[in-house]
CSV table of C-alpha atoms and ligand atoms in Angstrom, one decimal:
chain,number,residue,atom,x,y,z
C,1,MET,CA,71.0,93.9,164.1
C,2,ALA,CA,67.3,93.0,164.4
C,3,ASP,CA,65.6,92.2,161.1
C,4,ASP,CA,63.1,95.0,161.5
C,5,ILE,CA,65.7,97.8,161.8
C,6,TYR,CA,66.2,99.7,158.6
C,7,ARG,CA,69.7,100.5,157.3
C,8,LEU,CA,68.4,104.0,156.5
C,9,GLU,CA,65.3,105.6,157.8
C,10,VAL,CA,64.1,109.1,157.1
C,11,GLN,CA,61.1,110.3,159.1
C,12,ASP,CA,58.9,113.2,158.2
C,13,LEU,CA,61.7,115.3,156.8
C,14,ILE,CA,60.9,119.0,156.2
C,15,ARG,CA,63.3,121.6,154.8
C,16,SER,CA,62.2,125.0,153.8
C,17,TYR,CA,63.9,127.9,152.0
C,18,SER,CA,62.5,131.4,152.5
C,19,GLY,CA,59.3,129.9,154.0
C,20,ARG,CA,58.7,127.5,151.0
C,21,ALA,CA,59.0,123.8,151.7
C,22,ALA,CA,61.6,122.3,149.3
C,23,VAL,CA,61.1,118.9,151.1
C,24,ASP,CA,57.7,118.4,152.7
C,25,ARG,CA,57.3,115.5,155.1
C,26,VAL,CA,59.4,113.0,153.2
C,27,SER,CA,59.7,109.5,154.8
C,28,LEU,CA,61.8,106.7,153.5
C,29,GLN,CA,63.0,103.3,154.7
C,30,VAL,CA,65.8,101.5,152.9
C,31,MET,CA,67.2,98.0,153.8
C,32,PRO,CA,70.8,96.9,153.3
C,33,GLY,CA,71.4,96.0,149.6
C,34,GLN,CA,68.3,97.8,148.6
C,35,VAL,CA,68.1,100.6,146.0
C,36,THR,CA,65.5,103.4,146.4
C,37,CYS,CA,65.2,105.9,143.7
C,38,LEU,CA,64.0,109.4,144.3
C,39,LEU,CA,62.4,110.2,141.0
C,40,GLY,CA,60.8,113.4,139.9
C,41,PRO,CA,61.2,116.5,137.7
C,42,SER,CA,63.8,119.1,138.4
C,43,GLY,CA,63.2,121.2,141.5
C,44,CYS,CA,60.9,118.6,143.3
C,45,GLY,CA,63.3,118.3,146.3
C,46,LYS,CA,65.3,115.2,145.5
C,47,SER,CA,68.8,116.7,146.0
C,48,THR,CA,67.7,118.6,149.1
C,49,THR,CA,66.5,115.3,150.6
C,50,LEU,CA,69.9,113.7,149.8
C,51,ARG,CA,71.8,116.7,151.2
C,52,CYS,CA,69.9,116.5,154.5
C,53,VAL,CA,70.7,112.7,154.7
C,54,ALA,CA,74.4,113.4,154.0
C,55,GLY,CA,74.4,116.2,156.6
C,56,VAL,CA,75.6,118.9,154.3
C,57,ASP,CA,72.2,120.6,154.7
C,58,ARG,CA,70.1,120.7,157.9
C,59,GLN,CA,66.4,119.9,158.0
C,60,ASP,CA,63.9,122.1,159.8
C,61,SER,CA,62.3,119.0,161.3
C,62,GLY,CA,62.2,115.2,161.0
C,63,ARG,CA,64.7,112.5,161.9
C,64,ILE,CA,67.3,110.5,160.1
C,65,LEU,CA,68.4,107.2,161.4
C,66,VAL,CA,71.1,104.7,160.3
C,67,ASP,CA,70.8,101.2,161.7
C,68,GLY,CA,68.3,102.5,164.2
C,69,GLU,CA,70.6,105.2,165.5
C,70,VAL,CA,69.7,108.9,165.2
C,71,VAL,CA,72.2,110.8,163.1
C,72,CYS,CA,70.1,114.0,163.3
C,73,ASP,CA,66.9,115.3,164.6
C,74,GLY,CA,65.6,118.7,165.7
C,75,SER,CA,68.3,119.2,168.4
C,76,PHE,CA,71.2,117.1,167.4
C,77,SER,CA,73.2,116.4,164.2
C,78,VAL,CA,76.2,114.2,163.5
C,79,PRO,CA,78.5,116.1,161.1
C,80,PRO,CA,78.8,114.8,157.5
C,81,GLU,CA,82.2,113.3,158.1
C,82,GLY,CA,80.9,111.4,161.1
C,83,ARG,CA,78.1,109.7,159.2
C,84,PRO,CA,78.6,106.2,157.8
C,85,ILE,CA,77.5,107.5,154.4
C,86,GLY,CA,79.1,107.5,151.0
C,87,LEU,CA,78.4,110.0,148.2
C,88,ILE,CA,78.6,109.8,144.4
C,89,PHE,CA,77.7,112.9,142.4
C,90,GLN,CA,77.5,113.6,138.7
C,91,ASP,CA,80.8,115.5,138.4
C,92,PHE,CA,82.7,112.7,140.2
C,93,ALA,CA,84.7,115.4,142.1
C,94,LEU,CA,88.0,113.5,142.0
C,95,PHE,CA,91.0,115.4,143.3
C,96,PRO,CA,93.0,116.3,140.1
C,97,HIS,CA,96.4,116.5,141.9
C,98,LEU,CA,96.1,113.0,143.4
C,99,SER,CA,96.7,109.7,141.6
C,100,VAL,CA,93.8,107.2,141.3
C,101,VAL,CA,95.0,105.1,144.2
C,102,ASP,CA,95.5,108.2,146.4
C,103,ASN,CA,92.0,109.5,145.5
C,104,VAL,CA,90.6,106.2,146.6
C,105,ALA,CA,92.7,106.1,149.8
C,106,PHE,CA,92.0,109.7,150.7
C,107,GLY,CA,89.1,109.2,153.1
C,108,LEU,CA,90.4,106.0,154.7
C,109,ARG,CA,91.9,105.6,158.2
C,110,GLY,CA,94.9,103.6,159.2
C,111,SER,CA,98.5,103.2,158.2
C,112,ARG,CA,99.7,104.3,154.7
C,113,ASN,CA,100.1,100.7,153.8
C,114,ALA,CA,96.7,99.6,155.1
C,115,LYS,CA,95.0,102.5,153.2
C,116,ARG,CA,96.9,101.7,150.0
C,117,SER,CA,96.0,98.0,150.3
C,118,ARG,CA,92.3,98.7,150.8
C,119,ALA,CA,92.4,101.2,147.9
C,120,CYS,CA,93.9,98.6,145.6
C,121,GLU,CA,91.4,96.0,146.7
C,122,VAL,CA,88.4,98.2,145.7
C,123,LEU,CA,90.2,99.3,142.5
C,124,ASP,CA,90.4,95.6,141.6
C,125,ARG,CA,86.7,95.3,142.4
C,126,VAL,CA,85.9,98.1,139.8
C,127,GLN,CA,88.5,96.7,137.4
C,128,MET,CA,90.7,99.8,137.7
C,129,ARG,CA,93.7,98.4,139.4
C,130,GLU,CA,96.0,98.9,136.4
C,131,PHE,CA,95.1,102.6,136.4
C,132,ALA,CA,96.2,103.1,140.1
C,133,ASP,CA,99.1,105.5,139.3
C,134,ARG,CA,97.3,107.6,136.7
C,135,PHE,CA,95.8,111.0,137.3
C,136,PRO,CA,92.1,111.8,136.8
C,137,HIS,CA,92.7,113.8,133.6
C,138,GLU,CA,94.3,110.7,132.1
C,139,LEU,CA,91.0,108.8,132.4
C,140,SER,CA,87.8,108.6,130.3
C,141,GLY,CA,84.5,109.6,131.8
C,142,GLY,CA,83.6,106.0,132.4
C,143,GLU,CA,86.9,105.3,134.1
C,144,GLN,CA,86.5,108.4,136.3
C,145,GLN,CA,83.1,107.1,137.3
C,146,ARG,CA,84.6,103.8,138.4
C,147,VAL,CA,87.2,105.5,140.5
C,148,ALA,CA,84.5,107.7,142.1
C,149,LEU,CA,82.6,104.5,142.9
C,150,ALA,CA,85.8,102.9,144.3
C,151,ARG,CA,86.4,105.9,146.5
C,152,ALA,CA,82.9,105.9,147.7
C,153,ILE,CA,82.8,102.2,148.7
C,154,ALA,CA,86.4,102.0,150.1
C,155,PRO,CA,85.3,103.1,153.7
C,156,LYS,CA,82.5,100.5,153.6
C,157,PRO,CA,79.7,103.0,154.1
C,158,LYS,CA,76.4,101.7,155.4
C,159,VAL,CA,74.4,104.1,153.1
C,160,MET,CA,75.3,105.2,149.6
C,161,LEU,CA,73.8,108.4,148.2
C,162,MET,CA,74.0,109.0,144.5
C,163,ASP,CA,72.8,112.2,142.8
C,164,GLU,CA,72.4,111.7,139.0
C,165,PRO,CA,75.6,109.8,139.0
C,166,PHE,CA,75.4,108.5,135.4
C,167,SER,CA,74.1,111.6,133.6
C,168,GLY,CA,77.6,112.7,132.6
C,169,LEU,CA,78.3,109.4,130.7
C,170,ASP,CA,77.6,108.8,127.1
C,171,ASN,CA,74.7,106.5,126.3
C,172,ARG,CA,76.8,103.5,125.2
C,173,LEU,CA,78.8,103.4,128.5
C,174,ARG,CA,75.9,104.2,130.7
C,175,ASP,CA,74.0,100.9,130.8
C,176,GLY,CA,77.1,98.8,131.5
C,177,ILE,CA,78.3,101.1,134.3
C,178,ARG,CA,74.9,101.3,135.8
C,179,ASP,CA,74.6,97.5,136.0
C,180,GLU,CA,78.2,97.1,137.3
C,181,THR,CA,77.7,99.8,140.0
C,182,LEU,CA,74.4,98.2,141.1
C,183,GLU,CA,76.0,94.8,141.4
C,184,ILE,CA,78.9,96.1,143.5
C,185,LEU,CA,76.7,98.2,145.8
C,186,LYS,CA,74.4,95.2,146.4
C,187,GLU,CA,77.3,93.0,147.2
C,188,GLU,CA,78.6,95.6,149.6
C,189,GLY,CA,75.2,95.6,151.3
C,190,ALA,CA,74.9,99.4,151.3
C,191,ALA,CA,71.4,100.9,151.4
C,192,VAL,CA,71.4,103.0,148.3
C,193,VAL,CA,69.4,106.2,147.6
C,194,LEU,CA,69.7,107.2,144.0
C,195,VAL,CA,68.4,110.6,142.7
C,196,THR,CA,67.3,110.7,139.1
C,197,HIS,CA,64.8,112.5,136.8
C,198,GLU,CA,64.9,109.7,134.3
C,199,PRO,CA,62.1,107.1,134.7
C,200,ASP,CA,64.1,104.5,132.6
C,201,GLU,CA,67.0,104.8,134.9
C,202,ALA,CA,64.8,104.5,138.0
C,203,MET,CA,63.0,101.4,136.6
C,204,ARG,CA,66.4,99.8,135.7
C,205,MET,CA,68.1,100.4,139.0
C,206,ALA,CA,65.5,100.6,141.7
C,207,ASP,CA,64.0,98.1,144.1
C,208,GLU,CA,61.7,100.9,145.1
C,209,ILE,CA,60.8,104.1,143.5
C,210,ALA,CA,59.7,107.2,145.5
C,211,LEU,CA,58.0,109.5,142.9
C,212,MET,CA,58.3,113.1,144.1
C,213,ARG,CA,56.4,116.3,143.2
C,214,THR,CA,56.8,119.7,144.8
C,215,GLY,CA,58.7,118.4,147.8
C,216,ARG,CA,56.4,115.4,148.5
C,217,ILE,CA,56.5,111.7,147.8
C,218,VAL,CA,53.3,111.2,145.8
C,219,GLN,CA,53.8,107.4,145.2
C,220,GLN,CA,56.2,104.8,146.5
C,221,GLY,CA,56.6,101.2,145.5
C,222,ALA,CA,58.3,98.6,143.3
C,223,PRO,CA,58.8,99.9,139.7
C,224,TYR,CA,56.3,97.4,138.4
C,225,ASN,CA,53.6,98.8,140.7
C,226,VAL,CA,54.4,102.4,140.3
C,227,TYR,CA,54.3,102.0,136.5
C,228,ASN,CA,51.2,99.8,136.4
C,229,ALA,CA,49.1,101.4,139.1
C,230,PRO,CA,49.8,105.2,139.0
C,231,VAL,CA,48.1,107.3,141.6
C,232,ASP,CA,47.1,110.0,139.2
C,233,ARG,CA,47.4,111.2,135.6
C,234,ALA,CA,50.7,113.0,136.2
C,235,ALA,CA,52.2,109.9,137.8
C,236,ALA,CA,51.2,107.9,134.7
C,237,ALA,CA,52.6,110.6,132.4
C,238,PHE,CA,55.9,110.8,134.2
C,239,PHE,CA,56.8,107.3,132.9
C,240,SER,CA,55.7,107.5,129.2
C,241,ASP,CA,53.5,109.2,126.8
C,242,ILE,CA,49.9,108.7,127.6
C,243,ASN,CA,46.5,108.8,125.8
C,244,ILE,CA,43.6,110.4,127.6
C,245,ILE,CA,40.0,109.3,126.8
C,246,ARG,CA,37.6,111.8,128.2
C,247,GLY,CA,34.2,111.0,129.5
C,248,LYS,CA,31.4,112.0,132.0
C,249,VAL,CA,30.1,109.6,134.6
C,250,ARG,CA,26.5,108.4,134.6
C,251,GLY,CA,25.5,105.6,137.0
C,252,ALA,CA,29.2,104.8,137.8
C,253,LEU,CA,29.9,104.2,134.1
C,254,THR,CA,31.5,106.4,131.4
C,255,ASP,CA,31.1,106.1,127.7
C,256,THR,CA,34.1,105.7,125.4
C,257,PRO,CA,34.9,104.7,121.8
C,258,PHE,CA,35.6,101.2,123.3
C,259,GLY,CA,32.3,101.0,125.2
C,260,GLN,CA,31.5,101.7,128.8
C,261,PHE,CA,34.1,101.8,131.5
C,262,LEU,CA,33.5,101.5,135.2
C,263,ALA,CA,34.1,104.5,137.4
C,264,PRO,CA,33.2,103.1,140.8
C,265,GLY,CA,32.4,105.6,143.5
C,266,VAL,CA,32.6,108.6,141.1
C,267,PRO,CA,29.5,110.8,141.4
C,268,ASP,CA,27.3,111.3,138.4
C,269,GLY,CA,28.2,114.2,136.2
C,270,THR,CA,31.9,114.1,137.2
C,271,GLU,CA,34.3,114.4,134.2
C,272,VAL,CA,36.8,111.6,134.1
C,273,GLU,CA,40.0,110.9,132.2
C,274,ILE,CA,40.9,107.4,131.3
C,275,VAL,CA,44.6,107.1,130.9
C,276,ILE,CA,46.2,104.4,128.7
C,277,ARG,CA,49.8,104.2,127.5
C,278,PRO,CA,50.3,103.9,123.7
C,279,GLN,CA,51.9,100.4,124.2
C,280,HIS,CA,48.6,99.1,125.6
C,281,LEU,CA,46.7,100.1,122.5
C,282,LYS,CA,47.2,97.5,119.7
C,283,ILE,CA,46.2,97.6,116.1
C,284,ASP,CA,44.4,94.5,114.9
C,285,PHE,CA,46.0,94.0,111.5
C,286,ASP,CA,44.3,90.7,111.0
C,287,ARG,CA,40.9,92.3,111.1
C,288,GLY,CA,42.0,95.1,108.7
C,289,GLY,CA,39.4,97.9,108.4
C,290,LYS,CA,36.6,95.5,107.7
C,291,GLY,CA,33.7,95.1,110.1
C,292,PRO,CA,30.2,96.3,110.7
C,293,ASN,CA,29.5,99.9,110.6
C,294,PRO,CA,28.8,101.6,113.0
C,295,THR,CA,31.4,100.1,115.3
C,296,PRO,CA,29.9,97.6,117.8
C,297,ARG,CA,31.5,98.9,120.9
C,298,ASP,CA,32.1,95.5,122.5
C,299,GLY,CA,34.6,96.8,125.1
C,300,THR,CA,37.8,95.6,123.6
C,301,ALA,CA,38.1,97.1,120.1
C,302,ALA,CA,37.1,100.2,118.2
C,303,ARG,CA,37.5,101.4,114.7
C,304,GLY,CA,39.4,104.5,113.5
C,305,THR,CA,41.4,105.9,110.6
C,306,VAL,CA,45.1,106.4,110.5
C,307,GLN,CA,46.1,110.0,110.8
C,308,ARG,CA,49.8,109.7,110.9
C,309,ALA,CA,52.3,106.9,111.4
C,310,ARG,CA,55.9,107.5,112.5
C,311,PHE,CA,58.8,105.0,112.4
C,312,MET,CA,60.7,105.0,115.7
C,313,GLY,CA,63.2,102.2,115.2
C,314,SER,CA,62.0,99.3,117.3
C,315,GLU,CA,58.3,100.3,117.0
C,316,SER,CA,56.0,102.6,115.1
C,317,LEU,CA,53.7,105.2,116.6
C,318,VAL,CA,50.3,105.3,114.9
C,319,GLU,CA,47.8,108.1,115.5
C,320,MET,CA,44.3,107.0,114.9
C,321,ARG,CA,41.2,109.2,114.7
C,322,MET,CA,38.3,107.2,116.3
C,323,ASP,CA,35.1,106.7,114.4
C,324,TYR,CA,33.0,107.0,117.5
C,325,ASP,CA,33.8,110.6,118.6
C,326,GLY,CA,36.7,111.9,116.4
C,327,SER,CA,39.1,111.7,119.3
C,328,VAL,CA,42.7,110.9,118.4
C,329,LEU,CA,44.6,108.1,120.2
C,330,THR,CA,48.2,106.9,119.7
C,331,ALA,CA,49.1,103.2,119.6
C,332,THR,CA,52.5,101.6,119.3
C,333,VAL,CA,53.0,98.7,116.8
C,334,PRO,CA,56.0,96.7,115.8
C,335,SER,CA,58.0,98.8,113.4
C,336,VAL,CA,57.5,96.3,110.5
C,337,PHE,CA,54.1,98.0,110.3
C,338,LEU,CA,53.8,101.6,109.1
C,339,PRO,CA,50.2,102.0,107.9
C,340,ASN,CA,49.3,104.7,105.5
C,341,PRO,CA,47.2,107.7,106.5
C,342,GLY,CA,43.6,107.3,105.7
C,343,LYS,CA,43.6,103.5,106.3
C,344,ALA,CA,40.7,102.2,108.4
C,345,LEU,CA,41.8,99.9,111.1
C,346,TRP,CA,40.7,98.4,114.5
C,347,LEU,CA,42.3,99.4,117.7
C,348,MET,CA,42.3,97.0,120.6
C,349,ILE,CA,42.5,98.3,124.1
C,350,ARG,CA,44.1,96.5,127.2
C,351,ARG,CA,41.3,97.3,129.7
C,352,ASP,CA,43.5,96.1,132.6
C,353,ARG,CA,46.0,98.8,131.7
C,354,CYS,CA,43.5,101.6,131.8
C,355,PHE,CA,43.3,104.0,134.8
C,356,VAL,CA,40.2,106.1,135.4
C,357,PHE,CA,40.8,109.4,137.3
C,358,PRO,CA,38.6,112.3,138.0
C,359,LYS,CA,39.6,115.1,135.7
C,360,ALA,CA,42.5,117.0,137.2
J,401,ADP,P1,65.8,118.6,142.6
J,401,ADP,O1,67.0,117.9,143.2
J,401,ADP,O2,64.6,117.7,142.6
J,401,ADP,O3,66.0,119.2,141.3
J,401,ADP,P2,66.2,120.5,144.7
J,401,ADP,O4,66.2,119.7,146.0
J,401,ADP,O5,67.6,120.9,144.2
J,401,ADP,O6,65.4,119.8,143.6
J,401,ADP,O7,65.4,121.8,144.9
J,401,ADP,C1,64.1,121.8,145.5
J,401,ADP,C2,63.6,123.3,145.6
J,401,ADP,O8,64.3,123.9,146.6
J,401,ADP,C3,63.7,124.1,144.4
J,401,ADP,O9,62.6,124.9,144.2
J,401,ADP,C4,65.0,124.8,144.6
J,401,ADP,O10,65.0,126.1,143.9
J,401,ADP,C5,65.0,125.1,146.1
J,401,ADP,N1,66.3,125.2,146.6
J,401,ADP,C6,67.2,124.2,146.7
J,401,ADP,N2,68.3,124.6,147.3
J,401,ADP,C7,68.1,125.9,147.7
J,401,ADP,C8,68.9,126.8,148.4
J,401,ADP,N3,70.2,126.6,148.8
J,401,ADP,N4,68.4,128.1,148.6
J,401,ADP,C9,67.1,128.3,148.2
J,401,ADP,N5,66.3,127.5,147.5
J,401,ADP,C10,66.8,126.2,147.3
C-alpha cells in the first residue's frame, strides 16, 4: 500500500432526509492506527455519517474509499457485510443466546475450530478468556464492552466505527476501558472513527477531532489545536465554559478591562467578542487588592471584586466584577483558595489564550 493512500477516505458526503441535509459535504481521511473523533451536539449528523460509512444508510452523493478502493459512490455500493469495517455501539448488541466465545466467533469465516481459536485469541487480548463459556447476562457492563470489542476486532477489520461506545459504562470503569480499547485498536492498525458528544472523551481518545455542527465539519485538527485555536465562539464554548469580553473596534484595536486588544483586519465600529476560558484567567493572590486606583490597564492584569466563589473539588471558580466596566468574568484558581465575596483582587489574563471574533 502506498504511503499516501488513506485507510478510510470520505469525500464530500451528503445525506438528506426530507430535503434537509443531515450530513452536508463531510470529508474525512483516516490513516491506519489513527483515531478520528466526530464530535458535536446531538443531531449534528455524526451517526448518519457513521451509518453511511458502515453501509447501513446510503448517501445521496459523495464517495467512501477503504485503502483507496471505492466501497460506495453515487452508482455503486458494497453491502455492509462486504465492507472490511467493524462496528461498536453503545448497547453492545451481544447475542443473548450465544456464549461469549460464540458471540466473538459469530462473524468469522472458516472451520469451527479455526473460528473458536481466533475467538479465544482475541478474548485473551481483551482479558476475557476465562469468561468464554458465560452468557452475556452473566457479565458486567464493562465485561460486555470488552466482548463487544473482541467481536469487532476478531475479523481484523481495516476500519472500526464506534458510536458513543463508552456512554453506557459507569465513570469509574470508563477511563480504564477507553484506554485499553484505544491501545488494542492502535495495535491492530485499524482506522478508527469514534462518535461522541463529549469533548473530554474526544480529547482523550482522538488523534484528530472533526467538530461538527448542523451536518458540517466546522473545524478539524489535533485536539490541542482545536482547543487552543477555535474557529469561532461556539467552537470555543463546546470544550469548556468561556468568558466573553465585549468591545467595539477602533483603529484595529478594542478596549477591555485589561487594556487594548488587537483586532487585525476588523473594520472600525464592528462589535467583537474576546473569548477566554476561565482557566486562562488567574488571580494574583500575591498582589492582593492593593495597587493604584484607577487600575493601570497594562495589558496583563486588571482589578475587580469577588462576587462569588465556588469550591469545585480540584479547583475553585471565582466570579469577579471588574472595576473598569462592571463586567463579570470567571477565573479558576486552585481549590486551596476560596476568596470571600467583596474582596478586591487582581485578575491576570493569558493574552495568548484570548480569541477575538466578530460578534456572532
Ligand atoms: P447525531 O448522531 O449527531 O446525534 P444524527 O446523525 O443521528 O445526529 O442526525 C442528524 C439529523 O438527521 C438529525 O436532525 C436527525 O433528526 C436527522 N435524522 C437522522 N436519521 C434520520 C432518519 N432516519 N429519518 C429522518 N431524519 C433523520
